[in-house]
Coordinates of C-alpha atoms and ligand atoms in Angstrom, one line a residue:
M1 CA 3.1 -10.4 -28.2
L2 CA 1.3 -12.0 -25.3
K3 CA 4.4 -13.4 -23.6
K4 CA 2.6 -15.0 -20.8
L5 CA -0.2 -16.6 -22.7
F6 CA 1.1 -20.1 -22.0
G7 CA 3.5 -19.3 -19.1
K8 CA 0.9 -18.9 -16.3
S9 CA -0.9 -21.7 -14.7
S10 CA -0.8 -24.1 -17.7
A11 CA 2.8 -24.4 -18.6
P12 CA 5.1 -26.5 -16.7
Q13 CA 7.0 -24.5 -14.3
A14 CA 10.7 -24.8 -13.4
V15 CA 10.7 -24.3 -9.7
E16 CA 12.9 -25.0 -6.9
S17 CA 10.2 -26.5 -4.6
A18 CA 8.5 -28.5 -7.3
A19 CA 9.7 -31.9 -6.0
K20 CA 6.8 -32.2 -3.5
P21 CA 6.6 -36.0 -2.6
E22 CA 3.4 -37.2 -4.0
A23 CA 2.7 -39.3 -0.9
E24 CA 2.5 -36.2 1.2
K25 CA -0.4 -34.8 -0.8
S26 CA -4.0 -35.5 0.2
T27 CA -7.2 -34.2 -1.3
T28 CA -10.2 -33.0 0.6
K29 CA -13.9 -33.2 -0.3
Q30 CA -13.6 -29.7 -1.7
G31 CA -10.8 -30.6 -3.9
V32 CA -8.3 -28.5 -2.0
E33 CA -5.1 -30.6 -1.5
K34 CA -2.9 -30.2 1.4
K35 CA 0.5 -31.5 2.6
D36 CA -0.3 -31.9 6.1
P37 CA -1.1 -35.6 6.7
K38 CA -3.7 -34.8 9.3
P39 CA -6.9 -34.5 7.5
R40 CA -8.3 -31.0 8.2
K41 CA -11.4 -30.0 6.4
P42 CA -10.9 -26.6 4.8
R43 CA -13.9 -24.3 4.9
E44 CA -15.8 -24.2 1.7
K45 CA -15.3 -21.0 -0.3
K46 CA -18.3 -19.0 -0.1
P47 CA -19.6 -17.3 -3.2
A48 CA -19.5 -13.5 -3.0
K49 CA -22.8 -12.1 -1.6
Q50 CA -25.0 -10.4 -4.3
E51 CA -27.7 -8.4 -2.7
K52 CA -29.0 -7.1 -6.0
P53 CA -28.0 -7.9 -9.5
W54 CA -25.3 -5.4 -10.3
S55 CA -24.5 -4.2 -13.9
L56 CA -22.4 -1.6 -15.5
D57 CA -25.6 0.6 -15.5
D58 CA -24.9 1.1 -11.8
Y59 CA -21.5 2.5 -12.7
M60 CA -21.8 5.0 -15.6
V61 CA -18.7 7.1 -16.3
A62 CA -18.7 9.3 -19.4
P63 CA -15.9 8.9 -21.9
Q64 CA -13.5 11.8 -21.7
E65 CA -10.9 13.0 -24.1
G66 CA -7.3 11.9 -22.9
K67 CA -8.7 9.8 -20.0
T68 CA -9.0 6.1 -19.6
R69 CA -12.0 4.6 -18.0
F70 CA -11.9 1.2 -16.2
H71 CA -14.7 0.3 -18.6
D72 CA -12.2 0.7 -21.4
L73 CA -10.0 -2.2 -20.1
N74 CA -12.3 -5.3 -20.4
L75 CA -12.0 -6.1 -16.7
P76 CA -14.1 -8.9 -15.0
M77 CA -17.5 -7.6 -13.9
S78 CA -17.0 -8.7 -10.2
L79 CA -13.8 -6.5 -10.2
M80 CA -15.6 -3.6 -11.9
R81 CA -18.2 -3.7 -9.1
G82 CA -15.4 -3.3 -6.6
I83 CA -13.8 -0.5 -8.4
A84 CA -17.3 1.2 -8.7
E85 CA -17.8 0.9 -5.0
L86 CA -14.4 2.6 -4.2
G87 CA -15.6 5.5 -6.3
Y88 CA -13.0 5.5 -8.9
E89 CA -13.9 7.0 -12.3
Y90 CA -11.0 7.3 -14.5
C91 CA -7.5 5.8 -14.4
S92 CA -4.8 7.7 -12.8
P93 CA -1.8 8.2 -15.0
I94 CA 0.1 5.3 -13.7
Q95 CA -3.0 3.0 -14.1
A96 CA -3.6 4.3 -17.7
Q97 CA 0.1 3.7 -18.6
T98 CA 0.7 0.4 -17.1
L99 CA -2.6 -1.5 -17.3
P100 CA -3.0 -2.0 -21.0
Y101 CA 0.4 -3.8 -20.9
T102 CA 0.2 -5.5 -17.5
L103 CA -3.3 -6.9 -18.3
D104 CA -1.6 -8.5 -21.4
G105 CA 0.8 -10.3 -19.1
Y106 CA 3.8 -7.8 -19.6
D107 CA 6.2 -7.3 -16.8
A108 CA 6.5 -3.7 -15.7
I109 CA 8.7 -1.4 -13.7
G110 CA 7.2 1.7 -12.4
K111 CA 8.6 4.8 -11.0
A112 CA 5.8 6.0 -8.7
Q113 CA 5.2 7.1 -5.3
T114 CA 2.3 6.7 -3.0
G115 CA -0.6 8.8 -3.9
T116 CA -0.2 8.0 -7.7
G117 CA -2.7 5.0 -7.6
K118 CA 0.0 2.6 -8.1
T119 CA -1.5 0.1 -5.7
A120 CA -4.7 -0.2 -7.6
A121 CA -2.6 -0.4 -10.8
F122 CA -1.0 -3.6 -9.7
L123 CA -4.0 -5.0 -7.8
I124 CA -6.3 -4.7 -10.7
T125 CA -3.6 -6.5 -12.8
V126 CA -3.3 -9.2 -10.3
I127 CA -7.0 -9.8 -9.7
T128 CA -7.9 -9.8 -13.4
D129 CA -5.2 -12.3 -13.9
L130 CA -6.5 -14.7 -11.4
L131 CA -10.0 -14.4 -12.4
N132 CA -9.4 -14.8 -16.1
K133 CA -7.3 -18.0 -15.4
P134 CA -9.4 -19.9 -12.9
I135 CA -7.9 -23.1 -11.6
D136 CA -10.1 -26.1 -12.4
G137 CA -8.1 -28.7 -10.6
A138 CA -7.2 -29.2 -7.0
R139 CA -5.4 -26.4 -5.0
Y140 CA -2.9 -26.8 -2.2
I141 CA -3.3 -25.1 1.2
G142 CA -0.7 -22.3 1.5
E143 CA -0.1 -21.9 -2.3
P144 CA -0.8 -18.4 -3.3
R145 CA -1.2 -17.6 -7.0
A146 CA -0.2 -14.0 -6.5
L147 CA 2.4 -12.6 -4.0
V148 CA 2.9 -8.9 -3.1
I149 CA 5.8 -7.9 -0.9
A150 CA 6.4 -4.5 0.7
P151 CA 8.8 -3.1 3.1
T152 CA 6.7 -2.1 6.2
R153 CA 3.7 -3.6 8.1
E154 CA 1.7 -0.5 7.4
L155 CA 2.2 -0.7 3.8
V156 CA 1.3 -4.3 3.7
Q157 CA -1.9 -3.7 5.8
Q158 CA -2.9 -0.9 3.4
I159 CA -2.2 -2.9 0.2
A160 CA -4.2 -5.9 1.8
D161 CA -7.2 -3.6 2.7
D162 CA -7.1 -2.3 -0.9
A163 CA -6.9 -5.8 -2.2
K164 CA -9.9 -6.9 0.0
N165 CA -12.0 -4.0 -1.1
L166 CA -11.2 -4.6 -4.8
C167 CA -11.9 -8.4 -4.4
K168 CA -15.1 -7.9 -2.4
Y169 CA -17.2 -9.4 -5.1
T170 CA -14.7 -11.7 -6.7
G171 CA -14.6 -14.6 -4.2
L172 CA -10.7 -14.4 -4.1
H173 CA -9.0 -14.8 -0.7
V174 CA -6.5 -12.3 0.5
V175 CA -4.1 -12.9 3.4
S176 CA -1.6 -10.5 4.7
L177 CA 1.5 -11.7 6.7
I178 CA 3.3 -9.1 8.8
G179 CA 5.6 -9.3 11.8
G180 CA 4.6 -8.0 15.2
V181 CA 1.1 -9.7 15.1
D182 CA -0.1 -13.1 16.1
Y183 CA 1.6 -15.7 14.0
D184 CA -1.0 -18.5 14.7
R185 CA -3.8 -16.3 13.6
Q186 CA -2.2 -15.6 10.2
M187 CA -1.5 -19.3 9.9
K188 CA -5.1 -20.2 10.5
Q189 CA -6.1 -17.7 7.6
L190 CA -3.7 -19.8 5.4
E191 CA -5.2 -23.1 6.5
T192 CA -8.7 -22.5 6.4
Q193 CA -9.0 -22.1 2.5
A194 CA -6.9 -21.9 -0.5
V195 CA -5.3 -18.6 -0.6
D196 CA -5.2 -16.5 -3.8
I197 CA -3.2 -13.4 -2.9
V198 CA -0.6 -13.1 -0.2
V199 CA 0.6 -9.6 0.8
A200 CA 3.7 -9.8 3.0
T201 CA 6.7 -8.2 4.6
P202 CA 9.8 -10.1 3.5
G203 CA 10.8 -11.2 7.0
R204 CA 7.4 -12.6 8.0
L205 CA 7.0 -14.4 4.6
M206 CA 10.3 -16.1 5.0
D207 CA 9.2 -17.2 8.5
F208 CA 6.3 -19.0 7.0
K209 CA 8.4 -20.3 4.2
E210 CA 10.9 -21.8 6.5
R211 CA 8.2 -23.6 8.5
S212 CA 6.8 -25.0 5.2
Q213 CA 3.5 -23.1 5.8
I214 CA 3.7 -21.4 2.5
Y215 CA 4.9 -22.6 -0.8
L216 CA 5.7 -20.2 -3.6
D217 CA 6.1 -22.3 -6.5
Q218 CA 2.6 -21.6 -7.9
V219 CA 3.1 -17.8 -7.9
E220 CA 1.9 -16.6 -11.2
I221 CA 2.2 -12.9 -10.6
M222 CA 4.6 -11.2 -8.1
V223 CA 4.7 -7.5 -7.2
I224 CA 7.6 -5.8 -5.4
D225 CA 6.4 -2.5 -4.0
E226 CA 8.6 0.2 -2.8
A227 CA 11.8 -1.5 -3.9
D228 CA 13.9 1.4 -3.1
R229 CA 12.8 1.2 0.6
M230 CA 13.4 -2.5 0.6
L231 CA 17.0 -1.6 -0.4
D232 CA 17.4 1.1 2.2
M233 CA 16.0 -1.2 4.9
G234 CA 18.4 -4.0 4.0
F235 CA 15.7 -6.3 2.9
I236 CA 17.3 -7.2 -0.7
P237 CA 19.0 -10.5 0.5
Q238 CA 15.5 -11.7 1.9
V239 CA 13.8 -10.5 -1.3
K240 CA 16.4 -12.4 -3.4
R241 CA 15.5 -15.6 -1.5
I242 CA 11.8 -15.2 -1.8
I243 CA 12.1 -14.7 -5.4
S244 CA 14.3 -17.8 -5.7
H245 CA 11.4 -19.8 -4.5
T246 CA 8.9 -18.6 -7.2
P247 CA 8.9 -19.7 -10.8
K248 CA 11.5 -18.5 -13.2
K249 CA 10.9 -15.0 -14.4
S250 CA 10.0 -16.0 -17.8
Q251 CA 7.2 -18.1 -16.3
R252 CA 5.8 -15.4 -13.9
Q253 CA 4.7 -11.9 -14.4
T254 CA 6.6 -9.6 -12.2
L255 CA 5.7 -5.9 -11.5
L256 CA 8.3 -3.7 -9.6
F257 CA 7.5 -0.2 -8.1
S258 CA 10.0 2.2 -6.7
A259 CA 9.9 5.9 -6.0
T260 CA 13.4 6.2 -7.4
F261 CA 15.2 4.5 -10.2
T262 CA 18.8 4.4 -8.9
P263 CA 21.4 2.2 -10.7
D264 CA 20.9 -0.4 -7.9
I265 CA 17.2 -0.5 -8.4
L266 CA 17.5 -0.8 -12.1
N267 CA 20.0 -3.6 -11.8
L268 CA 17.7 -5.5 -9.5
S269 CA 14.8 -4.9 -11.9
E270 CA 16.7 -6.3 -14.6
R271 CA 17.4 -9.4 -12.6
W272 CA 13.8 -9.8 -11.6
T273 CA 11.7 -8.9 -14.5
H274 CA 11.5 -10.2 -18.1
E275 CA 11.4 -7.6 -20.9
P276 CA 9.5 -5.1 -18.8
I277 CA 7.7 -2.0 -19.9
R278 CA 8.9 1.0 -18.0
V279 CA 6.7 3.8 -16.8
E280 CA 7.7 6.9 -14.7
I281 CA 5.2 9.1 -13.0
E282 CA 6.4 12.4 -11.5
P283 CA 6.4 12.6 -7.9
E284 CA 3.8 14.0 -5.5
R285 CA 4.4 17.5 -6.5
V286 CA 1.2 17.1 -8.5
A287 CA -0.7 16.4 -5.3
A288 CA 0.8 19.5 -3.6
D289 CA -1.1 21.6 -6.2
T290 CA -4.3 20.8 -4.4
V291 CA -2.9 21.5 -1.0
E292 CA -2.9 25.1 0.5
Q293 CA 0.4 25.6 2.1
I294 CA 0.5 27.9 5.1
V295 CA 3.8 28.7 7.0
Y296 CA 3.5 30.3 10.4
I297 CA 6.5 32.2 11.8
V298 CA 6.4 31.3 15.7
S299 CA 8.7 30.8 18.5
A300 CA 9.2 27.3 19.8
D301 CA 7.3 28.2 23.0
E302 CA 4.3 29.4 21.0
K303 CA 3.8 26.2 19.0
F304 CA 1.7 24.3 21.3
G305 CA -0.8 27.1 21.9
L306 CA -1.1 27.7 18.1
L307 CA -1.5 24.0 17.5
K308 CA -4.6 23.9 19.8
K309 CA -6.1 26.9 18.0
C310 CA -5.4 25.2 14.7
L311 CA -7.1 22.1 15.8
S312 CA -10.1 23.8 16.9
G313 CA -10.8 25.5 13.4
D314 CA -14.2 24.8 11.9
K315 CA -12.9 23.2 8.8
V316 CA -10.6 20.8 10.6
E317 CA -12.0 17.3 10.1
S318 CA -8.9 15.1 10.5
V319 CA -5.5 16.1 11.1
I320 CA -2.0 14.5 11.0
I321 CA 0.7 16.3 13.0
F322 CA 4.3 15.4 11.9
A323 CA 7.2 15.8 14.1
N324 CA 10.8 14.9 13.3
R325 CA 11.6 12.8 16.3
R326 CA 10.0 10.0 18.3
D327 CA 10.5 11.7 21.6
T328 CA 8.8 14.9 20.4
T329 CA 5.9 13.0 18.9
R330 CA 5.5 11.2 22.2
K331 CA 5.5 14.4 24.3
L332 CA 3.2 16.2 21.9
H333 CA 0.7 13.2 22.1
E334 CA 0.7 13.3 25.9
R335 CA 0.2 17.1 25.8
L336 CA -2.7 16.9 23.4
Q337 CA -4.3 14.2 25.3
K338 CA -4.1 16.3 28.6
A339 CA -5.6 19.2 26.7
G340 CA -8.5 17.1 25.9
F341 CA -8.0 16.2 22.3
K342 CA -8.7 12.6 21.1
A343 CA -5.4 12.0 19.6
G344 CA -3.5 8.8 18.4
I345 CA 0.1 8.3 17.9
L346 CA 2.0 6.5 15.2
S347 CA 5.7 6.0 15.6
G348 CA 8.2 3.2 15.4
D349 CA 8.3 2.5 19.1
I350 CA 4.6 1.7 19.3
P351 CA 3.7 -1.9 19.1
Q352 CA 2.4 -3.0 15.8
N353 CA -1.2 -4.1 17.0
K354 CA -1.6 -0.8 18.7
R355 CA -0.6 1.1 15.6
S356 CA -3.1 -0.8 13.6
R357 CA -5.8 -0.1 15.9
T358 CA -4.8 3.7 16.0
L359 CA -5.0 3.7 12.1
E360 CA -8.4 2.0 12.1
D361 CA -9.8 4.5 14.7
F362 CA -8.2 7.3 12.6
K363 CA -9.8 5.9 9.4
S364 CA -13.3 5.5 11.0
G365 CA -13.2 9.0 12.4
K366 CA -13.0 7.9 16.0
L367 CA -9.8 9.8 16.4
K368 CA -9.6 13.1 14.8
V369 CA -5.9 13.8 15.3
L370 CA -2.9 11.6 14.7
V371 CA 0.6 12.4 15.7
A372 CA 3.3 10.7 13.5
T373 CA 6.9 10.5 12.7
D374 CA 7.9 10.5 9.1
V375 CA 8.7 6.9 8.9
A376 CA 5.4 5.9 10.4
G377 CA 3.5 8.5 8.5
R378 CA 5.0 7.6 5.0
G379 CA 2.7 5.6 2.8
I380 CA -0.4 6.1 4.9
H381 CA -3.3 5.9 2.5
I382 CA -6.1 7.7 4.0
D383 CA -8.5 9.8 2.1
G384 CA -10.3 12.8 3.6
I385 CA -7.5 14.0 5.7
S386 CA -8.2 17.9 5.9
H387 CA -5.1 19.2 7.4
V388 CA -1.5 18.3 7.8
V389 CA 0.5 20.1 10.5
N390 CA 4.3 20.3 10.4
Y391 CA 5.0 20.8 14.1
T392 CA 8.6 20.7 13.2
L393 CA 9.8 21.1 9.5
P394 CA 11.6 18.0 8.1
E395 CA 15.3 18.0 7.6
D396 CA 14.8 16.2 4.3
P397 CA 12.7 18.3 1.8
E398 CA 11.3 15.0 0.2
D399 CA 9.7 14.3 3.6
Y400 CA 7.9 17.8 3.3
V401 CA 6.5 16.7 0.1
H402 CA 5.4 13.3 1.5
R403 CA 3.8 14.8 4.4
I404 CA 1.7 17.4 2.6
G405 CA 0.7 14.6 0.1
R406 CA -1.3 13.0 3.0
T407 CA -3.9 15.6 2.4
G408 CA -5.3 16.9 -0.8
R409 CA -5.4 13.2 -2.2
A410 CA -7.2 12.1 -5.2
G411 CA -8.0 15.8 -6.2
A412 CA -9.6 16.8 -3.0
E413 CA -8.6 20.2 -1.2
G414 CA -6.1 20.0 1.7
V415 CA -4.4 22.3 4.0
S416 CA -0.9 22.1 5.3
I417 CA 0.2 24.3 8.2
S418 CA 3.9 24.4 9.0
F419 CA 5.2 25.9 12.2
A420 CA 8.6 27.7 11.4
C421 CA 10.5 28.7 14.6
E422 CA 14.1 29.7 14.3
D423 CA 15.5 26.2 14.1
D424 CA 12.9 25.1 11.4
A425 CA 13.6 28.3 9.3
F426 CA 16.8 26.7 8.1
M427 CA 14.8 23.9 6.3
L428 CA 12.7 26.3 4.3
P429 CA 15.2 27.1 1.4
S430 CA 15.7 23.5 0.5
I431 CA 12.0 22.8 0.7
E432 CA 11.3 25.8 -1.6
E433 CA 13.9 24.6 -4.0
L434 CA 12.4 21.2 -4.3
L435 CA 8.9 22.6 -4.6
G436 CA 10.1 25.0 -7.3
R437 CA 8.4 28.1 -5.7
K438 CA 8.5 30.3 -2.6
L439 CA 6.6 29.6 0.5
N440 CA 4.9 32.7 2.0
A441 CA 5.9 32.6 5.7
V442 CA 3.6 34.8 7.8
L443 CA 2.9 35.7 11.4
P444 CA -0.2 33.8 12.6
P445 CA -3.4 35.9 12.8
E446 CA -3.7 37.5 16.4
E447 CA -6.8 35.7 17.3
M448 CA -4.8 32.4 17.0
M449 CA -2.2 33.5 19.5
G450 CA -2.2 33.8 23.2
Ligands
AMP501 P1 -1.8 4.8 -3.8 O1 -0.8 5.6 -4.8 O2 -2.0 3.4 -4.2 O3 -1.3 5.1 -2.5 O4 -3.2 5.5 -4.1 C1 -3.6 6.7 -3.6 C2 -5.0 6.9 -3.4 O5 -5.7 7.1 -4.6 C3 -5.6 5.7 -2.7 O6 -6.5 6.2 -1.6 C4 -6.6 5.1 -3.6 O7 -7.7 4.6 -3.1 C5 -6.9 6.3 -4.6 N1 -7.0 5.8 -5.9 C6 -6.4 5.0 -6.7 N2 -6.8 4.9 -8.0 C7 -7.7 5.8 -8.1 C8 -8.5 6.3 -9.1 N3 -8.4 5.8 -10.4 N4 -9.4 7.2 -9.0 C9 -9.6 7.8 -7.6 N5 -8.8 7.4 -6.6 C10 -7.9 6.4 -6.9

């Protein structure tokens, strides 16, 4: 039943890069071995700070019929504290359906989109696994025990942020590796102490692998997130190579998530996972139930004036404005700034470090307004977004669902306002078909016009 009981850190692992010459290894005072012949002293792992003794009394959640509490899963106390601090009470459906198995070592393939809590589902599995099987002996620099790969830099950063939050009291070291930002800085993070969890985009991870700055033969648990997007973006060959450097699938635990289960994805899942459990969570339509959807009929010329009025509303705390094209996004951003709004922009042509700063400023509330394209906006995990504006309606109805899913997250109320001019109106029927209901398109109230 517990298939990975012996397969994790204890069993000999048949791996490609196992043949490390003994002579290259050296051991530091802290017991962290490294392959670099130059002695460089790794920083001592600091124990997590404990200001006050924490216990489950600080995190009381009443049992509820049909719901799973994190308390019911026998998770390590340091992880429970992180979960409590994030304010989670009950498991989301994907968590409740996967955790009982993945915590037992089973592989899993999950059909789940962002907004379902899938990130915490796999991170809680990873963290519990690492904490329950501490490594007594020496560790090597650049040898993660857990590897998470995801297709985009934004997604990697969000996963790494979630991982750092959940790991806050565990002493586990999380490193993210993404393209477009300083290579050396990422390398230093790997060199200063043994790394437990690496979260990476496939390209940057392969750069590190090829320069022998990372070794994947000690990976006990591996997560492939948004496998369908990896496929769309042409990353599968890289992912295959990455996986070939990790232990055999019977000797690692593998969790794969994808928003769709196409035959291609199911084929890959079969190759990469070992007797997985399969969980399917219905798409974000669920989230859409907590979103009030308004559609205003406007002419193209009236859109900007109406947008300004919408942004000035009382209840507007933070807003993402979506447009279909990068140039529309850029122009809109410029006009908003000229009109005195503190607005940021997220689109593919903005450099990565600037995008990260913008996201941080938006998260912290420094920026109230964010203008984004679908690709850049997809997968943004920010709670507390009060409004989403569809400045243009998307051509793909799935994008509409994704967009409005940015608000009304985790049960909170949200408002989506769509501007439907003549061109946009063509998209409405297919969106309504996907939603399974009609959207009531109305003229904006008079005080919002002119
Ligand atoms: P994800 O699907 O991973 O993008 O998660 C969506 C959002 O739900 C994130 O902001 C998480 O912090 C939040 N979340 C995840 N699990 C829970 C939970 N059990 N209870 C409340 N919020 C959660």
